[in-house]
């Protein structure tokens, strides 16, 4: 153990780390993250302070009534800020050379060849998606999503003042979309992508001759290899021939990919039908007798969503299976954390494994994830916390879906839910790429790959 730690310390290349962060191109990128953290944190703190004031019945920060004259107070501050920025830019220009390289030479290509920092997020996406999908579809969806936000967000709270409690959905989308899907990709592309666009640690030497196994596989081929391995384990013949039928460009492989992608995007209409089913049952079904109230008309939606208690429909059973497919794994996970016979060592070991899997190849993120999961374990050992989490999984999350169905309606719910699924699909694809080396999920020859 000690030898491994000593070798790990010896392999740390501080010189390469300094060369990366001190490169003129990278210095402003490195300064971007503390500024983002500061101003975002400042806004969150102000929002929490406003929430506290609202609960206490006090005026908001923006309603304090404090005013000041533009001249000379505001003008003086702006003039001081101008002088400070000029000093910083002068020192910066003297200390760092302009990030200009040699004239373009068609016979010499830089390695790695990187786009400007503001395009590195898109360039990083090329590792996980087809160029047509990463360079055209996803940016188009980003633009359309930004256009759609004012029309699909029905929450009018927080207009003109900071708040956290009243705008949880908007804040969550902002943090996930901007920090996870954009800022994190820029950081990876700037500091962790070296020669050959290979992945290097912060303190790892950028070796242009690094040997990286070409282990890219498509999801259908991976399933075929699993089927072939299972047949071999059962001493069945023809495993290799069966695996060949799972090739991503053959009909079976295309069908598997289409089922995976369409099934994932089908979570939006499934969640809408589930919410609509709950709403209709509240409208027409008597909870005491579980029968349709007198005078309550049965509509087509009752047949689609299975809200007629006197009939058992396939759609109704599928919707029940859908919601339990979400509840059951969460309840099993929460239940395992409550098993006293595992002991503290068993809990910590399981949680560290989960943390390592969730943050594969990111040592700092692994430690943080393991610490958060360990905190979750200690948090759930208290009965009142356990009851609150169980209620959230069993009642509040499905109830939130129902409320969104009622508030947004069909079209807006589809827009919001599909944008959310597409956003969530990016880190899912990244995890599949890092862990199982899955390059494409759905391969359409001659069109595009996902």
Tab-separated table of C-alpha atoms in Angstrom, residues 62-429:
chain	number	residue	atom	x	y	z
A	62	UNK	CA	-34.980	44.309	-3.313
A	63	UNK	CA	-37.822	45.943	-1.340
A	64	UNK	CA	-35.680	47.432	1.399
A	65	UNK	CA	-36.299	50.955	0.055
A	66	UNK	CA	-32.635	51.939	0.229
A	67	UNK	CA	-31.743	54.344	-2.573
A	68	UNK	CA	-28.651	56.300	-3.502
A	69	UNK	CA	-27.832	59.076	-5.947
A	70	UNK	CA	-26.131	58.194	-9.208
A	71	UNK	CA	-23.768	61.150	-8.817
A	72	UNK	CA	-21.339	60.967	-7.168
A	73	UNK	CA	-21.788	57.592	-5.426
A	74	UNK	CA	-22.517	55.153	-8.280
A	75	UNK	CA	-20.324	57.041	-10.735
A	76	UNK	CA	-17.423	56.970	-8.278
A	77	UNK	CA	-17.687	53.191	-7.868
A	78	UNK	CA	-17.835	52.679	-11.626
A	79	UNK	CA	-14.755	54.878	-12.107
A	80	UNK	CA	-12.837	52.888	-9.455
A	81	UNK	CA	-13.888	49.636	-11.127
A	82	UNK	CA	-12.657	51.005	-14.464
A	83	UNK	CA	-9.246	51.845	-12.968
A	84	UNK	CA	-8.945	48.382	-11.320
A	85	UNK	CA	-9.812	46.594	-14.578
A	86	UNK	CA	-7.271	48.695	-16.491
A	87	UNK	CA	-4.544	47.862	-13.945
A	88	UNK	CA	-5.372	44.143	-14.119
A	89	UNK	CA	-5.373	44.125	-17.926
A	90	UNK	CA	-2.050	46.042	-18.036
A	91	UNK	CA	-0.350	43.637	-15.633
A	92	UNK	CA	-1.861	40.706	-17.508
A	93	UNK	CA	-0.593	41.931	-20.887
A	94	UNK	CA	2.920	42.427	-19.481
A	95	UNK	CA	3.078	39.124	-17.599
A	96	UNK	CA	1.530	36.901	-20.309
A	97	UNK	CA	2.205	36.897	-24.017
A	98	UNK	CA	-0.713	37.113	-26.402
A	99	UNK	CA	-1.914	33.593	-27.294
A	100	UNK	CA	-0.710	33.861	-30.899
A	101	UNK	CA	0.879	30.861	-32.564
A	102	UNK	CA	2.971	30.435	-35.707
A	103	UNK	CA	1.402	31.101	-39.118
A	104	UNK	CA	-0.803	28.289	-40.328
A	105	UNK	CA	1.161	25.468	-41.953
A	106	UNK	CA	-0.828	22.799	-43.843
A	107	UNK	CA	2.037	20.328	-43.371
A	108	UNK	CA	2.046	20.660	-39.548
A	109	UNK	CA	-1.053	20.035	-37.429
A	110	UNK	CA	-0.971	20.908	-33.717
A	111	UNK	CA	-1.455	17.979	-31.368
A	112	UNK	CA	-3.886	18.343	-29.723
A	113	UNK	CA	-5.747	20.566	-32.139
A	114	UNK	CA	-8.280	22.428	-30.017
A	115	UNK	CA	-11.059	24.852	-30.770
A	116	UNK	CA	-11.356	28.146	-28.860
A	117	UNK	CA	-12.360	27.617	-25.242
A	118	UNK	CA	-16.002	28.550	-25.842
A	119	UNK	CA	-16.304	25.723	-28.414
A	120	UNK	CA	-14.463	23.088	-26.374
A	121	UNK	CA	-17.750	21.884	-24.889
A	122	UNK	CA	-18.998	20.985	-28.358
A	123	UNK	CA	-15.636	19.473	-29.281
A	124	UNK	CA	-15.780	17.289	-26.168
A	125	UNK	CA	-19.242	16.098	-27.230
A	126	UNK	CA	-17.686	14.598	-30.359
A	127	UNK	CA	-16.124	11.948	-28.113
A	128	UNK	CA	-19.556	10.654	-27.139
A	129	UNK	CA	-21.806	11.370	-30.122
A	130	UNK	CA	-21.839	11.291	-33.888
A	131	UNK	CA	-20.504	14.573	-35.407
A	132	UNK	CA	-23.845	15.309	-37.043
A	133	UNK	CA	-25.663	14.766	-33.758
A	134	UNK	CA	-23.129	16.596	-31.531
A	135	UNK	CA	-22.510	19.485	-33.916
A	136	UNK	CA	-25.987	20.087	-35.369
A	137	UNK	CA	-28.775	18.393	-33.397
A	138	UNK	CA	-27.645	19.139	-29.842
A	139	UNK	CA	-26.773	22.832	-30.466
A	140	UNK	CA	-30.102	23.246	-32.255
A	141	UNK	CA	-31.915	21.717	-29.289
A	142	UNK	CA	-30.052	24.068	-26.944
A	143	UNK	CA	-31.223	27.101	-28.918
A	144	UNK	CA	-34.790	25.825	-29.179
A	145	UNK	CA	-34.794	25.014	-25.476
A	146	UNK	CA	-33.699	28.532	-24.569
A	147	UNK	CA	-36.441	29.937	-26.809
A	148	UNK	CA	-39.044	27.646	-25.245
A	149	UNK	CA	-38.194	28.377	-21.587
A	150	UNK	CA	-40.381	31.523	-21.229
A	151	UNK	CA	-43.343	29.686	-22.761
A	152	UNK	CA	-43.165	26.431	-20.797
A	153	UNK	CA	-42.193	27.726	-17.337
A	154	UNK	CA	-45.541	28.524	-15.733
A	155	UNK	CA	-44.033	29.626	-12.417
A	156	UNK	CA	-44.195	33.417	-12.144
A	157	UNK	CA	-42.528	33.592	-8.718
A	158	UNK	CA	-39.074	35.123	-8.459
A	159	UNK	CA	-39.750	37.885	-10.980
A	160	UNK	CA	-37.658	40.872	-9.909
A	161	UNK	CA	-36.136	39.301	-6.806
A	162	UNK	CA	-33.805	36.492	-5.822
A	163	UNK	CA	-35.319	33.256	-4.493
A	164	UNK	CA	-34.386	29.606	-4.188
A	165	UNK	CA	-37.414	27.982	-2.587
A	166	UNK	CA	-39.894	29.360	-5.136
A	167	UNK	CA	-37.930	28.429	-8.284
A	168	UNK	CA	-36.407	24.971	-7.656
A	169	UNK	CA	-37.076	23.661	-11.165
A	170	UNK	CA	-35.576	26.680	-12.939
A	171	UNK	CA	-32.493	26.672	-10.703
A	172	UNK	CA	-32.001	22.925	-11.154
A	173	UNK	CA	-32.215	23.227	-14.953
A	174	UNK	CA	-29.752	26.138	-14.917
A	175	UNK	CA	-27.213	24.334	-12.744
A	176	UNK	CA	-27.480	21.093	-14.695
A	177	UNK	CA	-27.530	22.624	-18.155
A	178	UNK	CA	-24.914	25.340	-17.664
A	179	UNK	CA	-22.476	23.840	-15.184
A	180	UNK	CA	-22.714	20.102	-15.899
A	181	UNK	CA	-23.334	20.131	-19.653
A	182	UNK	CA	-21.259	23.196	-20.571
A	183	UNK	CA	-18.727	24.404	-17.992
A	184	UNK	CA	-17.653	20.869	-17.048
A	185	UNK	CA	-17.172	19.958	-20.728
A	186	UNK	CA	-15.024	23.059	-21.257
A	187	UNK	CA	-12.892	22.137	-18.231
A	188	UNK	CA	-12.395	18.577	-19.506
A	189	UNK	CA	-11.511	19.755	-23.012
A	190	UNK	CA	-9.109	22.429	-21.752
A	191	UNK	CA	-7.183	20.708	-18.976
A	192	UNK	CA	-7.776	16.960	-19.374
A	193	UNK	CA	-7.516	16.396	-23.147
A	194	UNK	CA	-3.967	16.019	-24.431
A	195	UNK	CA	-2.256	14.698	-27.590
A	196	UNK	CA	-4.553	12.618	-29.738
A	197	UNK	CA	-7.467	13.991	-27.722
A	198	UNK	CA	-6.682	11.310	-25.145
A	199	UNK	CA	-7.745	11.717	-21.545
A	200	UNK	CA	-4.980	12.732	-19.121
A	201	UNK	CA	-5.145	13.476	-15.410
A	202	UNK	CA	-4.271	16.929	-14.117
A	203	UNK	CA	-0.821	15.767	-12.969
A	204	UNK	CA	-0.230	13.230	-15.751
A	205	UNK	CA	2.453	13.793	-18.382
A	206	UNK	CA	1.038	14.567	-21.815
A	207	UNK	CA	2.718	11.762	-23.726
A	208	UNK	CA	2.011	11.920	-27.493
A	209	UNK	CA	2.913	8.225	-27.697
A	210	UNK	CA	0.396	7.128	-25.081
A	211	UNK	CA	-1.089	3.760	-26.012
A	212	UNK	CA	-4.855	3.749	-25.709
A	213	UNK	CA	-6.775	0.525	-26.456
A	214	UNK	CA	-9.303	0.974	-29.245
A	215	UNK	CA	-12.152	-0.637	-27.361
A	216	UNK	CA	-15.088	1.300	-28.785
A	217	UNK	CA	-18.178	-0.885	-29.047
A	218	UNK	CA	-21.776	-0.241	-30.021
A	219	UNK	CA	-24.478	-1.136	-27.535
A	220	UNK	CA	-26.036	-3.872	-29.674
A	221	UNK	CA	-22.613	-5.485	-30.195
A	222	UNK	CA	-22.072	-5.380	-26.435
A	223	UNK	CA	-25.389	-7.154	-25.888
A	224	UNK	CA	-24.383	-9.699	-28.520
A	225	UNK	CA	-21.110	-10.399	-26.703
A	226	UNK	CA	-23.039	-10.903	-23.468
A	227	UNK	CA	-25.436	-13.331	-25.186
A	228	UNK	CA	-22.492	-15.172	-26.729
A	229	UNK	CA	-20.741	-15.404	-23.348
A	230	UNK	CA	-23.905	-16.715	-21.721
A	231	UNK	CA	-24.266	-19.381	-24.421
A	232	UNK	CA	-20.661	-20.419	-23.930
A	233	UNK	CA	-21.186	-20.632	-20.165
A	234	UNK	CA	-24.188	-22.929	-20.791
A	235	UNK	CA	-22.123	-25.039	-23.233
A	236	UNK	CA	-24.367	-24.061	-26.120
A	237	UNK	CA	-22.953	-24.016	-29.643
A	238	UNK	CA	-23.164	-21.168	-32.110
A	239	UNK	CA	-22.472	-18.297	-29.703
A	240	UNK	CA	-20.203	-16.502	-32.188
A	241	UNK	CA	-22.744	-16.838	-35.005
A	242	UNK	CA	-25.526	-15.509	-32.781
A	243	UNK	CA	-23.376	-12.550	-31.692
A	244	UNK	CA	-22.831	-11.619	-35.353
A	245	UNK	CA	-26.570	-10.998	-35.740
A	246	UNK	CA	-26.330	-8.294	-33.038
A	247	UNK	CA	-24.035	-6.146	-35.171
A	248	UNK	CA	-25.059	-2.498	-34.942
A	249	UNK	CA	-25.569	-2.168	-38.713
A	250	UNK	CA	-27.715	-5.277	-39.082
A	251	UNK	CA	-31.515	-5.259	-38.695
A	252	UNK	CA	-31.466	-6.756	-35.181
A	253	UNK	CA	-28.844	-4.256	-34.002
A	254	UNK	CA	-30.773	-1.324	-35.513
A	255	UNK	CA	-33.968	-2.596	-33.866
A	256	UNK	CA	-32.277	-2.832	-30.439
A	257	UNK	CA	-30.878	0.687	-30.745
A	258	UNK	CA	-34.221	2.091	-31.877
A	259	UNK	CA	-35.979	0.379	-28.966
A	260	UNK	CA	-33.483	1.848	-26.481
A	261	UNK	CA	-33.682	5.404	-27.846
A	262	UNK	CA	-37.436	5.435	-28.437
A	263	UNK	CA	-38.054	3.771	-25.087
A	264	UNK	CA	-35.992	6.445	-23.347
A	265	UNK	CA	-37.799	9.283	-25.114
A	266	UNK	CA	-41.053	7.453	-24.400
A	267	UNK	CA	-40.623	8.239	-20.701
A	268	UNK	CA	-42.158	11.661	-21.412
A	269	UNK	CA	-45.517	10.433	-22.791
A	270	UNK	CA	-45.571	7.644	-20.196
A	271	UNK	CA	-45.169	10.134	-17.359
A	272	UNK	CA	-47.854	12.357	-18.893
A	273	UNK	CA	-50.308	9.455	-19.202
A	274	UNK	CA	-49.566	8.461	-15.618
A	275	UNK	CA	-50.263	11.979	-14.367
A	276	UNK	CA	-53.396	12.239	-16.497
A	277	UNK	CA	-54.572	8.890	-15.155
A	278	UNK	CA	-54.189	10.035	-11.538
A	279	UNK	CA	-56.042	13.295	-12.276
A	280	UNK	CA	-58.923	11.509	-13.998
A	281	UNK	CA	-59.271	8.968	-11.187
A	282	UNK	CA	-59.553	11.832	-8.714
A	283	UNK	CA	-62.285	13.370	-10.879
A	284	UNK	CA	-64.501	10.367	-11.603
A	285	UNK	CA	-63.733	7.608	-9.070
A	286	UNK	CA	-65.162	7.477	-5.544
A	287	UNK	CA	-62.206	6.566	-3.274
A	288	UNK	CA	-64.450	4.734	-0.790
A	289	UNK	CA	-66.140	2.385	-3.260
A	290	UNK	CA	-63.498	2.527	-6.040
A	291	UNK	CA	-66.346	2.887	-8.549
A	292	UNK	CA	-67.255	5.616	-11.027
A	293	UNK	CA	-69.346	8.373	-9.463
A	294	UNK	CA	-72.896	8.802	-10.701
A	295	UNK	CA	-73.059	11.176	-13.655
A	296	UNK	CA	-69.314	11.072	-14.368
A	297	UNK	CA	-68.889	10.502	-18.109
A	298	UNK	CA	-66.211	8.075	-19.296
A	299	UNK	CA	-64.127	9.587	-22.081
A	300	UNK	CA	-61.573	8.269	-24.534
A	301	UNK	CA	-58.816	9.281	-22.125
A	302	UNK	CA	-60.200	6.761	-19.616
A	303	UNK	CA	-59.648	3.964	-22.083
A	304	UNK	CA	-56.164	5.243	-22.977
A	305	UNK	CA	-54.979	5.856	-19.416
A	306	UNK	CA	-56.887	2.965	-17.850
A	307	UNK	CA	-58.850	5.102	-15.373
A	308	UNK	CA	-62.050	3.058	-15.556
A	309	UNK	CA	-61.868	0.779	-12.479
A	310	UNK	CA	-64.395	-1.606	-13.992
A	311	UNK	CA	-62.050	-2.473	-16.874
A	312	UNK	CA	-58.474	-3.715	-16.824
A	313	UNK	CA	-56.615	-2.386	-19.852
A	314	UNK	CA	-53.142	-3.086	-21.160
A	315	UNK	CA	-52.260	0.613	-20.988
A	316	UNK	CA	-53.241	0.788	-17.334
A	317	UNK	CA	-51.063	-2.199	-16.484
A	318	UNK	CA	-48.131	-0.707	-18.424
A	319	UNK	CA	-48.505	2.585	-16.545
A	320	UNK	CA	-48.527	0.759	-13.214
A	321	UNK	CA	-45.429	-1.160	-14.273
A	322	UNK	CA	-43.791	2.113	-15.348
A	323	UNK	CA	-44.286	3.849	-12.009
A	324	UNK	CA	-43.212	0.777	-10.034
A	325	UNK	CA	-40.107	0.464	-12.196
A	326	UNK	CA	-39.134	3.842	-10.728
A	327	UNK	CA	-40.334	3.247	-7.179
A	328	UNK	CA	-39.036	-0.308	-6.704
A	329	UNK	CA	-35.284	0.277	-7.352
A	330	UNK	CA	-35.345	3.402	-5.189
A	331	UNK	CA	-37.090	1.562	-2.365
A	332	UNK	CA	-34.652	-1.364	-2.633
A	333	UNK	CA	-31.726	1.054	-2.428
A	334	UNK	CA	-33.226	2.844	0.571
A	335	UNK	CA	-34.113	-0.507	2.141
A	336	UNK	CA	-30.594	-1.867	1.800
A	337	UNK	CA	-29.298	1.156	3.673
A	338	UNK	CA	-31.599	0.204	6.562
A	339	UNK	CA	-30.373	-3.402	6.961
A	340	UNK	CA	-28.689	-3.435	10.385
A	341	UNK	CA	-26.853	-6.725	9.803
A	342	UNK	CA	-24.630	-5.180	7.141
A	343	UNK	CA	-22.762	-3.182	9.740
A	344	UNK	CA	-20.903	0.053	9.243
A	345	UNK	CA	-18.041	-1.559	7.297
A	346	UNK	CA	-20.428	-3.150	4.803
A	347	UNK	CA	-22.289	0.123	4.311
A	348	UNK	CA	-19.109	2.099	3.729
A	349	UNK	CA	-17.758	-0.521	1.309
A	350	UNK	CA	-20.968	-0.556	-0.763
A	351	UNK	CA	-21.145	3.221	-0.833
A	352	UNK	CA	-17.505	3.575	-1.862
A	353	UNK	CA	-18.148	1.166	-4.743
A	354	UNK	CA	-21.147	3.231	-5.822
A	355	UNK	CA	-19.104	6.404	-5.552
A	356	UNK	CA	-16.255	4.955	-7.593
A	357	UNK	CA	-18.673	3.792	-10.280
A	358	UNK	CA	-20.520	7.116	-10.433
A	359	UNK	CA	-17.287	9.124	-10.748
A	360	UNK	CA	-15.157	6.760	-12.799
A	361	UNK	CA	-11.694	8.139	-13.653
A	362	UNK	CA	-12.330	11.338	-11.651
A	363	UNK	CA	-10.520	10.853	-8.364
A	364	UNK	CA	-11.683	14.080	-6.755
A	365	UNK	CA	-15.275	13.483	-7.837
A	366	UNK	CA	-15.032	9.927	-6.519
A	367	UNK	CA	-14.026	11.125	-3.059
A	368	UNK	CA	-16.772	13.745	-3.082
A	369	UNK	CA	-19.414	11.262	-4.258
A	370	UNK	CA	-18.357	8.708	-1.654
A	371	UNK	CA	-18.495	11.392	1.046
A	372	UNK	CA	-21.992	12.434	-0.060
A	373	UNK	CA	-23.177	8.830	-0.091
A	374	UNK	CA	-21.651	8.264	3.338
A	375	UNK	CA	-23.500	11.354	4.552
A	376	UNK	CA	-26.692	9.919	3.011
A	377	UNK	CA	-26.136	6.706	4.965
A	378	UNK	CA	-25.727	8.551	8.265
A	379	UNK	CA	-28.632	10.830	7.355
A	380	UNK	CA	-31.019	7.943	6.684
A	381	UNK	CA	-30.171	6.166	9.927
A	382	UNK	CA	-32.445	8.646	11.701
A	383	UNK	CA	-36.100	7.483	11.555
A	384	UNK	CA	-37.553	10.918	10.732
A	385	UNK	CA	-35.190	11.354	7.763
A	386	UNK	CA	-35.978	7.843	6.548
A	387	UNK	CA	-39.714	8.557	6.648
A	388	UNK	CA	-39.262	11.821	4.731
A	389	UNK	CA	-37.197	10.161	1.958
A	390	UNK	CA	-39.614	7.249	1.675
A	391	UNK	CA	-42.567	9.617	1.404
A	392	UNK	CA	-40.729	11.577	-1.291
A	393	UNK	CA	-40.076	8.453	-3.356
A	394	UNK	CA	-43.546	6.961	-2.939
A	395	UNK	CA	-45.756	10.050	-2.943
A	396	UNK	CA	-44.107	13.428	-3.545
A	397	UNK	CA	-42.235	12.637	-6.784
A	398	UNK	CA	-45.299	11.042	-8.469
A	399	UNK	CA	-47.373	13.893	-7.034
A	400	UNK	CA	-44.974	16.412	-8.582
A	401	UNK	CA	-45.459	14.723	-11.981
A	402	UNK	CA	-49.222	14.976	-11.567
A	403	UNK	CA	-49.017	18.670	-10.661
A	404	UNK	CA	-46.851	19.404	-13.711
A	405	UNK	CA	-49.322	17.583	-15.960
A	406	UNK	CA	-52.123	19.744	-14.558
A	407	UNK	CA	-50.154	23.005	-14.768
A	408	UNK	CA	-48.440	22.664	-18.142
A	409	UNK	CA	-50.872	20.691	-20.264
A	410	UNK	CA	-49.962	18.234	-23.008
A	411	UNK	CA	-47.788	20.302	-25.362
A	412	UNK	CA	-45.767	22.202	-22.779
A	413	UNK	CA	-45.279	19.081	-20.660
A	414	UNK	CA	-43.897	17.237	-23.705
A	415	UNK	CA	-41.492	20.101	-24.464
A	416	UNK	CA	-40.233	20.365	-20.884
A	417	UNK	CA	-39.921	16.627	-20.284
A	418	UNK	CA	-38.194	15.877	-23.590
A	419	UNK	CA	-35.700	18.716	-23.118
A	420	UNK	CA	-34.990	17.355	-19.636
A	421	UNK	CA	-34.538	13.815	-20.972
A	422	UNK	CA	-32.153	15.021	-23.690
A	423	UNK	CA	-30.136	16.980	-21.126
A	424	UNK	CA	-29.972	13.963	-18.828
A	425	UNK	CA	-29.053	11.730	-21.767
A	426	UNK	CA	-25.683	13.479	-22.206
A	427	UNK	CA	-24.186	12.398	-18.845
A	428	UNK	CA	-25.792	8.961	-19.252
A	429	UNK	CA	-23.976	8.577	-22.569
